[in-house]
Coordinates of C-alpha atoms and ligand atoms in Angstrom, one line a residue:
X2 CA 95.2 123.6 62.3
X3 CA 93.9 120.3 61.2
X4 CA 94.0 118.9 57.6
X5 CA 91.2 120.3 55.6
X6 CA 89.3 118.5 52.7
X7 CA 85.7 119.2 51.7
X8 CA 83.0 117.2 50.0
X9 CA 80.4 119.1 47.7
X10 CA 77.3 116.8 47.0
X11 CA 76.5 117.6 43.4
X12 CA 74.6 113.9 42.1
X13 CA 71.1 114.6 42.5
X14 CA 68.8 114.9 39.4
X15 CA 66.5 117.6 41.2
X16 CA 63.2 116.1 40.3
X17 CA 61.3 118.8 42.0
X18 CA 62.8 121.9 39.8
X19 CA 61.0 119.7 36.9
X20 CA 64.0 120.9 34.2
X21 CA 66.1 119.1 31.3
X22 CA 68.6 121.0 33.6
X23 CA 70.7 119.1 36.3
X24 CA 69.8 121.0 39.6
X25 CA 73.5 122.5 40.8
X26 CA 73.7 123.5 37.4
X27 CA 70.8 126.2 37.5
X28 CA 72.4 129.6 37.3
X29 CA 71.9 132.2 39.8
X30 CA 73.2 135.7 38.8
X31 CA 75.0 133.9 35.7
X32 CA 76.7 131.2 37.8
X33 CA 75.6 127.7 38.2
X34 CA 74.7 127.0 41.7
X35 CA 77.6 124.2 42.6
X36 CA 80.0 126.7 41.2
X37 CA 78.8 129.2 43.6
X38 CA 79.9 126.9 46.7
X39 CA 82.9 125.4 44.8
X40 CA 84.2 128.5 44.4
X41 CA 83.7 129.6 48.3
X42 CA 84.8 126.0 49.2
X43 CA 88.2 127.5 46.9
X44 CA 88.7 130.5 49.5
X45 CA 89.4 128.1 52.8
X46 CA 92.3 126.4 52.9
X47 CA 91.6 123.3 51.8
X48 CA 93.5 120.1 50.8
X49 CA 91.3 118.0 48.4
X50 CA 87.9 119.2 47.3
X51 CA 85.8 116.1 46.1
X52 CA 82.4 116.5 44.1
X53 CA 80.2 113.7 44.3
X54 CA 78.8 113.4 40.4
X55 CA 75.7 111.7 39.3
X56 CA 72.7 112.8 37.1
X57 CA 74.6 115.1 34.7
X58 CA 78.3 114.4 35.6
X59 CA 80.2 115.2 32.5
X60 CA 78.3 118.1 32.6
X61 CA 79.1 118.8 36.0
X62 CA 83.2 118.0 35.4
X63 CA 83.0 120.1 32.6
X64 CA 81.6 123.0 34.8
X65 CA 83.8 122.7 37.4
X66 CA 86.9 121.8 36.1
X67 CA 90.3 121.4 37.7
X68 CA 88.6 123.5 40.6
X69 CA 87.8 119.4 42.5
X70 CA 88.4 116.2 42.1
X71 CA 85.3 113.9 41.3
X72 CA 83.5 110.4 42.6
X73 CA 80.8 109.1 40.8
X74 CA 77.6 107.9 42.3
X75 CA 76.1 105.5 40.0
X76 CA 72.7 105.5 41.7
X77 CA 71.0 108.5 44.2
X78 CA 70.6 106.9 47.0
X79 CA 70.5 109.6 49.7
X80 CA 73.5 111.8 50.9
X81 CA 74.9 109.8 52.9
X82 CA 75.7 107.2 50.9
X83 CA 76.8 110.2 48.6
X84 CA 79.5 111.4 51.2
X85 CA 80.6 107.6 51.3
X86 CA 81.9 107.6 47.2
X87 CA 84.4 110.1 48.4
X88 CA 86.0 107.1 50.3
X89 CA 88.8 106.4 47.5
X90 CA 90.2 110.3 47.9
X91 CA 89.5 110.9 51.7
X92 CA 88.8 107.6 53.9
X93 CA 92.5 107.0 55.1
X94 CA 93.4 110.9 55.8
X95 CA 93.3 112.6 59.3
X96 CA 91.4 116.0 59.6
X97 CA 88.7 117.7 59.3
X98 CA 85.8 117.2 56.4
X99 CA 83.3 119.8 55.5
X100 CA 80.7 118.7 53.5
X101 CA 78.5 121.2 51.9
X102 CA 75.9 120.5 49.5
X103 CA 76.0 122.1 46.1
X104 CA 72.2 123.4 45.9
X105 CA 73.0 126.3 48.9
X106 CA 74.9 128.8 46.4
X107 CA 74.6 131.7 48.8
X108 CA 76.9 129.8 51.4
X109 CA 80.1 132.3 52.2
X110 CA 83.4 131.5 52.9
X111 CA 83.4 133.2 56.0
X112 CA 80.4 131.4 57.4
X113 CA 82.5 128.1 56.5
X114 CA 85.9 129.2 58.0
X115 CA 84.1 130.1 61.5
X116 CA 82.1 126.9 61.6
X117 CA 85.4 124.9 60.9
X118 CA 86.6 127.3 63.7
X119 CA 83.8 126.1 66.1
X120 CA 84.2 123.0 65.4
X121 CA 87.7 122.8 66.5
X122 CA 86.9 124.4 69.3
X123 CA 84.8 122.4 71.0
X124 CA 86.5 119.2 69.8
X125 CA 84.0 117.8 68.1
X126 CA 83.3 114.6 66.0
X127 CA 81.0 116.5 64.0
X128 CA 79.3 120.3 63.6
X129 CA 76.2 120.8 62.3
X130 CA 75.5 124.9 60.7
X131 CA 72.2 125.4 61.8
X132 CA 69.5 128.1 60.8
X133 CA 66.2 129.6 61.9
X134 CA 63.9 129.2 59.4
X135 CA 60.4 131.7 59.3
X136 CA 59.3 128.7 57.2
X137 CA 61.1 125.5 57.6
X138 CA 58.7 123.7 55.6
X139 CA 61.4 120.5 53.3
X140 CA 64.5 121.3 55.8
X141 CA 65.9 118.3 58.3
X142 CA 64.6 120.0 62.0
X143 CA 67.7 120.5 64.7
X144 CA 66.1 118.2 67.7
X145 CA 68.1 119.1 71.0
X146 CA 67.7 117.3 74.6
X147 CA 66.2 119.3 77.7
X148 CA 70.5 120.7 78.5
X149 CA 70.0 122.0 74.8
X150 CA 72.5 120.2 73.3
X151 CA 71.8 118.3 69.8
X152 CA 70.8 115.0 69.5
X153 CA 69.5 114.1 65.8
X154 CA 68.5 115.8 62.8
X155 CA 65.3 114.7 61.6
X156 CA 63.8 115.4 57.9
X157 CA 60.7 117.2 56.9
X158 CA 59.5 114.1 55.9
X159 CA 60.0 111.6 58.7
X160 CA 59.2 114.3 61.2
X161 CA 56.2 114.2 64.3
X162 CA 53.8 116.9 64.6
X163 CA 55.9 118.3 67.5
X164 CA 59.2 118.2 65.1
X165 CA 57.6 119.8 62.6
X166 CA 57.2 123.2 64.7
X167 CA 60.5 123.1 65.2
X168 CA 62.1 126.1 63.0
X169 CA 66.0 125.5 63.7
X170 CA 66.9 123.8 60.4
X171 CA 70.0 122.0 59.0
X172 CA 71.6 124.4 56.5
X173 CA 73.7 120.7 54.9
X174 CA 76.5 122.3 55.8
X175 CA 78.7 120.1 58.6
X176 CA 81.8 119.6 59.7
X177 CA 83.1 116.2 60.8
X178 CA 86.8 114.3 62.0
X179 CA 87.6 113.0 58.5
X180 CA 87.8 109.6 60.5
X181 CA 84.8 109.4 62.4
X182 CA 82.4 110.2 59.7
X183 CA 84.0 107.3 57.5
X184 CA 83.1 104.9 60.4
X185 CA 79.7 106.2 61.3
X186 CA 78.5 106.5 57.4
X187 CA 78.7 102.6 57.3
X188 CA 76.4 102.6 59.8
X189 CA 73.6 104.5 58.3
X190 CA 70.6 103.0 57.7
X191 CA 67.9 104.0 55.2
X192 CA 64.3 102.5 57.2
X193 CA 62.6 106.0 56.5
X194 CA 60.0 107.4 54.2
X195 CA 62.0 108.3 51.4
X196 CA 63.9 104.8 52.4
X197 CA 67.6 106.6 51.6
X198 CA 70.7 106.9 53.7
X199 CA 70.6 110.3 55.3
X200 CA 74.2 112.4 55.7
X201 CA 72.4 114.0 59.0
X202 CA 72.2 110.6 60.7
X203 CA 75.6 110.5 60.8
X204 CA 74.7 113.0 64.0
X205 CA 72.8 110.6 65.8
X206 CA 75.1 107.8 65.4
X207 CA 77.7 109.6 66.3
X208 CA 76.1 111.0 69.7
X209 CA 74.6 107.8 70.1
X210 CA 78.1 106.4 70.7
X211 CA 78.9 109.3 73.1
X212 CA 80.9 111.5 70.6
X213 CA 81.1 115.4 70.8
X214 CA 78.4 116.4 68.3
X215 CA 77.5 120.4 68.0
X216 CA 75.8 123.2 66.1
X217 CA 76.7 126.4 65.2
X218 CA 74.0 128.9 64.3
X219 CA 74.3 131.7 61.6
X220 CA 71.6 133.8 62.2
X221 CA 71.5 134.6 58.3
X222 CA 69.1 132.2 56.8
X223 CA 69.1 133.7 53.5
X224 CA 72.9 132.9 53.2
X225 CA 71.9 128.7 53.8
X226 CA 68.9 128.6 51.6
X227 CA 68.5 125.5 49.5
X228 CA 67.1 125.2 46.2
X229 CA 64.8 122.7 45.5
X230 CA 62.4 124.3 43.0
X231 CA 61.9 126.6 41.0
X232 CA 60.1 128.9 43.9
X233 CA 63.7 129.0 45.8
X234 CA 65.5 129.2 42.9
X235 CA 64.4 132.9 42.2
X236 CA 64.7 133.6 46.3
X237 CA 68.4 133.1 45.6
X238 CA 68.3 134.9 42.6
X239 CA 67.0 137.7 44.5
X240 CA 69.2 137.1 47.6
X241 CA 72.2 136.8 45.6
X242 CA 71.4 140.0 43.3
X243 CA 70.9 142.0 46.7
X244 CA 74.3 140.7 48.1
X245 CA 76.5 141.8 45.0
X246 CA 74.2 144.7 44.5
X247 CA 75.3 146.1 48.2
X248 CA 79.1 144.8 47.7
X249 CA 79.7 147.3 44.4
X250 CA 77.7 150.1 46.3
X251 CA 80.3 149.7 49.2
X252 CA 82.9 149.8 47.0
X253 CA 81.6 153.0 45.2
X254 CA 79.7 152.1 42.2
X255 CA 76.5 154.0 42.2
X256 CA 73.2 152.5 41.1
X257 CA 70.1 154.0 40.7
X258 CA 68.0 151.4 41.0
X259 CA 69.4 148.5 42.7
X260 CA 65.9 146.3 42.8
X261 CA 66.3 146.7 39.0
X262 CA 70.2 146.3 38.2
X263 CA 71.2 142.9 37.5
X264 CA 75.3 142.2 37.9
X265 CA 77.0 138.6 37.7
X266 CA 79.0 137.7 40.4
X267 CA 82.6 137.7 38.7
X268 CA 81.5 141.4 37.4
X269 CA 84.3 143.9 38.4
X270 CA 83.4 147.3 38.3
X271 CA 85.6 150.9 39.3
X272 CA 84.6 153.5 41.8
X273 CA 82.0 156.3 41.1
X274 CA 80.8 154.2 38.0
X275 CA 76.8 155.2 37.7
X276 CA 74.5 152.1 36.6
X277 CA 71.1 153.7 35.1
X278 CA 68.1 150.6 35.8
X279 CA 67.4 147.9 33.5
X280 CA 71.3 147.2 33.2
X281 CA 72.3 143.7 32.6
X282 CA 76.1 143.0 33.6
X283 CA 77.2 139.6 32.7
X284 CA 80.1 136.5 32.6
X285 CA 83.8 137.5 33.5
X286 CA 83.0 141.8 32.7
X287 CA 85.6 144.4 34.1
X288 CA 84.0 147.9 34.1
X289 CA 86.8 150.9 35.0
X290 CA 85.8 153.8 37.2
X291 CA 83.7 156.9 36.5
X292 CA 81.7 154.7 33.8
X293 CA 78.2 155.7 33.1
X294 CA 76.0 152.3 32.0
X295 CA 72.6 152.1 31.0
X296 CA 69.7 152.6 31.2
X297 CA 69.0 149.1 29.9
X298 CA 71.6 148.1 28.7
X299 CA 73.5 144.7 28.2
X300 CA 77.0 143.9 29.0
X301 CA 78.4 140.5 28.8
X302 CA 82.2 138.9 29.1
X303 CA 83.3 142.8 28.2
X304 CA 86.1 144.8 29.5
X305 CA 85.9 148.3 29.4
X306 CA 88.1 151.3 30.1
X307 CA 87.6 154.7 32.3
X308 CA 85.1 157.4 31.7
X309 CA 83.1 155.1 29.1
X310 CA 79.6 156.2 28.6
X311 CA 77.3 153.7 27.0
X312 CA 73.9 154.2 27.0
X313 CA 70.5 151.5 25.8
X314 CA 73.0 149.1 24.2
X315 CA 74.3 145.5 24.3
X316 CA 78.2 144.7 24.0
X317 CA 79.6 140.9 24.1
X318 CA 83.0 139.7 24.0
X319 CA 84.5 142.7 23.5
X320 CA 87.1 145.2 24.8
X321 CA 85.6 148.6 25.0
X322 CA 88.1 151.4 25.6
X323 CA 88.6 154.3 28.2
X324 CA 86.5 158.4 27.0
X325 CA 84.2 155.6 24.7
X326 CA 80.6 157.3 23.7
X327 CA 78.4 154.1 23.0
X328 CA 74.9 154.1 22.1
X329 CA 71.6 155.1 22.5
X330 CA 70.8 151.5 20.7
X331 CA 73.9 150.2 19.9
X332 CA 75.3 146.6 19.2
X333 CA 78.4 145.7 19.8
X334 CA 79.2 141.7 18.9
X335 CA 81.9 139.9 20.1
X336 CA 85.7 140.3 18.9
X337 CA 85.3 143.9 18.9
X338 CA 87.9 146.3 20.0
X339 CA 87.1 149.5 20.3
X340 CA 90.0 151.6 21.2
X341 CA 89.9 154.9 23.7
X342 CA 88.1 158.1 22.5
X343 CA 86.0 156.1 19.9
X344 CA 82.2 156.9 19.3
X345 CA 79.9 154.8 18.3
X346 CA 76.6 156.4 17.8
X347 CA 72.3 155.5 17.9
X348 CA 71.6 151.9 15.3
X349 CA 74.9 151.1 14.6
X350 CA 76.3 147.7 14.8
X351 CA 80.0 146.7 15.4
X352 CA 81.3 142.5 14.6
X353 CA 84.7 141.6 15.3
X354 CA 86.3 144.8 14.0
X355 CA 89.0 147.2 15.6
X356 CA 88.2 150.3 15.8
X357 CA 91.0 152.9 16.7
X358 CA 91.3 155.9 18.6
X359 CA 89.0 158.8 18.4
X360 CA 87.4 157.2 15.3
X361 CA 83.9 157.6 15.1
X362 CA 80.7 155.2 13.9
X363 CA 77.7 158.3 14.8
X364 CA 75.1 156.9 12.8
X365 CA 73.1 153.7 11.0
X366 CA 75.9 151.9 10.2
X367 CA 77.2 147.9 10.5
X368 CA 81.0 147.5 10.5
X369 CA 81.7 144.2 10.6
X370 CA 85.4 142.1 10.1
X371 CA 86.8 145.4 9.7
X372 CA 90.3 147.1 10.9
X373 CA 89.2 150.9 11.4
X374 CA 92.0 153.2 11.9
X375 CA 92.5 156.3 13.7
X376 CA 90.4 159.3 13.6
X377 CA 88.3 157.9 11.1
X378 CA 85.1 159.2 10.3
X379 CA 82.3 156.8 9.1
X380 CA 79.2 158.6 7.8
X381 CA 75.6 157.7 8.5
X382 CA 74.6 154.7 7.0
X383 CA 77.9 153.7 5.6
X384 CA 78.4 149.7 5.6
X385 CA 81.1 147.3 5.1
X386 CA 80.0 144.7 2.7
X387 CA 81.7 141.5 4.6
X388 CA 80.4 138.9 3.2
X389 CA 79.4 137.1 -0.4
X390 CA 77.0 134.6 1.2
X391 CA 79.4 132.4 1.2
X392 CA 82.8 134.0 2.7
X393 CA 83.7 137.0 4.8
X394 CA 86.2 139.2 3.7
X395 CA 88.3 141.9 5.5
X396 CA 87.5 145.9 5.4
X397 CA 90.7 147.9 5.9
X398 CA 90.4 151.8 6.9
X399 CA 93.5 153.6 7.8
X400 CA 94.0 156.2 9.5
X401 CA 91.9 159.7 9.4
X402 CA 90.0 158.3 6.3
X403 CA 86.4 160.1 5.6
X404 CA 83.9 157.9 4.6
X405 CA 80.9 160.0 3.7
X406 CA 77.3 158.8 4.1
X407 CA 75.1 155.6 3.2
X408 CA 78.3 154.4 1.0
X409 CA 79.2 150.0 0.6
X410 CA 82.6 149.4 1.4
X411 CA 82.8 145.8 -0.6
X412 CA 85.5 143.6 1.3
X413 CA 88.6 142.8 0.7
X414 CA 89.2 146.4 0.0
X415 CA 91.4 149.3 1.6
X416 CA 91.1 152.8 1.7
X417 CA 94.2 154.5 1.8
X418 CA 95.4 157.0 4.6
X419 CA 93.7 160.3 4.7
X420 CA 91.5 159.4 1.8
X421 CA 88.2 160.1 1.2
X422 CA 85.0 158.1 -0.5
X423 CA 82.1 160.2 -1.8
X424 CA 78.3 160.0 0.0
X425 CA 76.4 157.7 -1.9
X426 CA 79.7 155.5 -3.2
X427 CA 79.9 151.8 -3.6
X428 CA 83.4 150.8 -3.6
X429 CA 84.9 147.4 -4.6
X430 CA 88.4 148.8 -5.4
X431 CA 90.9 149.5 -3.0
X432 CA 91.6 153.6 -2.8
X433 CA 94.8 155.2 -2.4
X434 CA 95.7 156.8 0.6
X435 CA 95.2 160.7 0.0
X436 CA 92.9 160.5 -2.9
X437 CA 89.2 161.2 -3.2
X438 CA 87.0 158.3 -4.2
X439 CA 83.7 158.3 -6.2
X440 CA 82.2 155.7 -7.3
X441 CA 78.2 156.6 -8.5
X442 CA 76.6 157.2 -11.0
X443 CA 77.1 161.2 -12.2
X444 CA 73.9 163.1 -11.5
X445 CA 72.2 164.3 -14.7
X446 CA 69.4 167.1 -14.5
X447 CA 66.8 167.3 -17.3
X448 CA 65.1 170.8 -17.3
X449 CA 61.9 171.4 -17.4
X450 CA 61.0 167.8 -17.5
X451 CA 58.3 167.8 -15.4
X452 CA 56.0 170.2 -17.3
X453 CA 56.4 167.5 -20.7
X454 CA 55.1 164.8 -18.3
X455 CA 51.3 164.2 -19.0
X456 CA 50.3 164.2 -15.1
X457 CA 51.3 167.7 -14.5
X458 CA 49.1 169.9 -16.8
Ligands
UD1_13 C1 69.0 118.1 52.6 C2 69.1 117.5 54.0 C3 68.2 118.4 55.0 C4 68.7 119.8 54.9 C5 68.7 120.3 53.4 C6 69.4 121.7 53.4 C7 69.4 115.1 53.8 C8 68.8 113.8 53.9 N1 68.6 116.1 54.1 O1 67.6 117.9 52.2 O2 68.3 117.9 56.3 O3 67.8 120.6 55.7 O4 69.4 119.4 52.6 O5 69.3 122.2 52.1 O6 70.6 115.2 53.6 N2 72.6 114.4 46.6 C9 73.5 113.6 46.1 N3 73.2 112.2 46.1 C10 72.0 111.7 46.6 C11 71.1 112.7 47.1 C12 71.4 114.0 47.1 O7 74.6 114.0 45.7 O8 71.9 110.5 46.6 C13 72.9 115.9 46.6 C14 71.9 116.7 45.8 O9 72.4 116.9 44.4 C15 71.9 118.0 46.5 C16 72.3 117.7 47.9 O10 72.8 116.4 47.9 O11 72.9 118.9 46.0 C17 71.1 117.7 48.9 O12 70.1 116.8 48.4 P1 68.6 117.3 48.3 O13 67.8 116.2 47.7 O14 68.4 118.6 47.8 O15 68.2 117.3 49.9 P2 67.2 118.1 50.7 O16 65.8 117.5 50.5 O17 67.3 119.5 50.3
MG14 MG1 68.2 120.5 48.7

């Protein structure tokens, strides 16, 4: 096998998606679109990966990281003269180059590694992944001779009447010989309408000078879609939804509803885990097996044991345990562990707090930069009292505390082990461990009161 490096064209400003947004960095299912191919350019075994930056770089470096090395193109001036910036990494090496461009996020690996594969093959200068499109309407048209073979690529835009019909499109996915492609982008030219230098010229040229020039079809367009607007960026949305969608089902994870379950694509979830509809499963989440989600409910960067049930509620950032009851209508903010066996019940709210095992939250409360012990029981509508306006303080509660009903735990405080604090109690000193806390005022009962009132006669 050859040396491998790839080029991912990343510099365009997108007019046509009309955004603040740099185009490859529109997310689809979570993930900006260039780190969709970047990170199936990652899966082949290739030497240097270089992304050609432009309109948005740092945003773009920042996105993609260590993941590729970058060349800047100071001014758009079509893709071939993109490829060319890459000259200072790749010019002088020997291999193969696939370049792919960073708006066609459903791209796979696979399709990649067989279309390096047929290029090899056939010994070619350069392989073009070709598609049939129902609609080719903005692609470059695949124009073959009468043996069938290809000789140019010509875009939607500079294309005759008779070109126009054609419906085999260039995905802007190619393979080339690292050398030739260096040589043949200097002779690009850019006399056509949109007066840049095209990348799929480089085809021409190349079987101009009596090179080996091919295509390999994939005969899933969906997979080589390119996003231009806004219109094709929700067809890859949907595209990409269906592909993960079908991945988890194969892998066991039942969903009720796929057209209305929407999973990220770095989402890990268990076997025989049941998502109800309207689920949203976000960022870098881990779900364990025989997990019951939703209905609607929101997950995001969340990792979250076996057996957990959690039911019309949102968790971020947080580690969710295994045997975890959560919800109907429960909020669980980022920093928050909640250990195994915990429940937290309907209109409670949980912020960067541990909660330990088999404790339990049931009903109306907020627990917030607290350290909950274990088999704790929180009573409806009991608060911790975090924060002055100004500060936020820590709520200790050790283990198999009772904290009855609609009572203010004002931080810093701790309650002692095995203690208890009254319904009704707000309490702003810490409480020994064993002993019963009240802190109200007593209850006094006039009799007969309400006959000396005037209103009652
Ligand atoms: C391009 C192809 C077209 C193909 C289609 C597939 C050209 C001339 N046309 O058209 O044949 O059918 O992709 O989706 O290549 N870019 C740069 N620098 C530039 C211009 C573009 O980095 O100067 C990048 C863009 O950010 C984008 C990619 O190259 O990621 C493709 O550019 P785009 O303008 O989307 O080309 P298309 O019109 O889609
Ligand atoms: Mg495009």
């Amino acid at each position: 096998m050859s040396n491998r490096y790839a080029v991912i064209l990343a510099a365009g400003q997108g007019t046509r998606m009309k955004s603040k947004l740099y185009k490859v960095l529109h997310p689809v299912c979570g993930k900006p679109m260039v780190q969709h191919v970047v990170d199936q350019v990652a899966k082949l075994d290739i030497q240097d990966i270089v992304t050609i930056t432009g309109h948005g770089a740092e945003k773009v470096k920042a996105q993609l990281g260590a993941k590729s090395v970058y060349a800047l193109q100071e001014e758009q001036l079509g893709t071939a003269h993109a490829v060319m910036q890459a000259a200072d990494h790749l010019e002088n090496k020997e291999g193969v180059t696939i370049v792919v461009c960073g708006d066609t996020p459903l791209i796979k690996a696979e399709t990649m590694e067989a279309l390096f594969a047929h290029h090899e093959k056939t010994n070619a200068k350069a392989t073009v992944l070709t598609a049939f499109a129902e609609n080719p309407a903005g692609y470059g048209r695949i124009v073959r001779n009468s043996q069938g073979h290809v000789e140019k690529i010509v875009e939607h835009k500079d294309a005759s009447e008779e070109e126009l019909k054609l419906q085999e499109i260039n995905t802007g996915t190619y393979c080339f010989d690292n050398a030739a492609l260096f040589t043949a982008l200097k002779k690009v030219k850019n006399d056509n309408v949109q007066g840049e230098y095209y990348l799929p010229d480089v085809i021409e040229i190349l079987k101009t000078e009596g090179e080996i020039v091919t295509a390999f079809g994939t005969n899933d367009f969906e997979e080589t879609l390119g996003v231009n607007d806004r219109v094709a960026l929700a067809q890859a949305e949907l595209f990409m939804k269906n592909r993960i969608n079908e991945y988890h089902m194969r892998a066991g994870v039942s969903l009720i509803d796929p057209s209305n379950t929407y999973i990220g694509s770095d989402v890990e979830i268990g076997s025989d885990t049941v998502i109800y509809p309207g689920t949203v499963i976000s960022g870098e989440t881990k779900i364990g097996s025989d997990c019951t989600i939703g209905p609607n409910s929101h997950l995001e960067n969340c990792e979250i044991g076996d057996r957990t049930v959690i039911r019309q509620s949102a968790a971020f950032d947080s580690q969710i345990g295994s045997d975890v009851q959560i919800g109907p209508f429960a909020h669980i903010r980022p920093q928050s562990n909640v250990h195994d066996e915990v429940k937290i019940g309907n209109f409670v709210e949980i912020k960067k707090s541990v909660i330990e095992k088999g404790s339990k939250v049931s009903h109306l409360s907020y627990i917030g930069d607290a350290e909950v012990g274990k088999d704790v029981n929180i009573g409806c509508g009991a608060i911790t009292v975090n924060y002055d306006g100004k500060n936020k303080f820590l709520t200790k509660i050790e283990n198999g505390v009772f904290i009855g009903c609609n009572s203010n735990l004002v931080a810093p405080v701790t309650i002692g082990e095995g203690a208890y604090v009254a319904a009704g109690s707000t309490i702003t000193e810490d409480v020994p461990g064993e002993a019963l806390s009240i802190a109200r005022a007593r209850q006094v009962n006039k009799e007969n009161y309400v006959q000396k009132l005037d209103i009652k006669k």
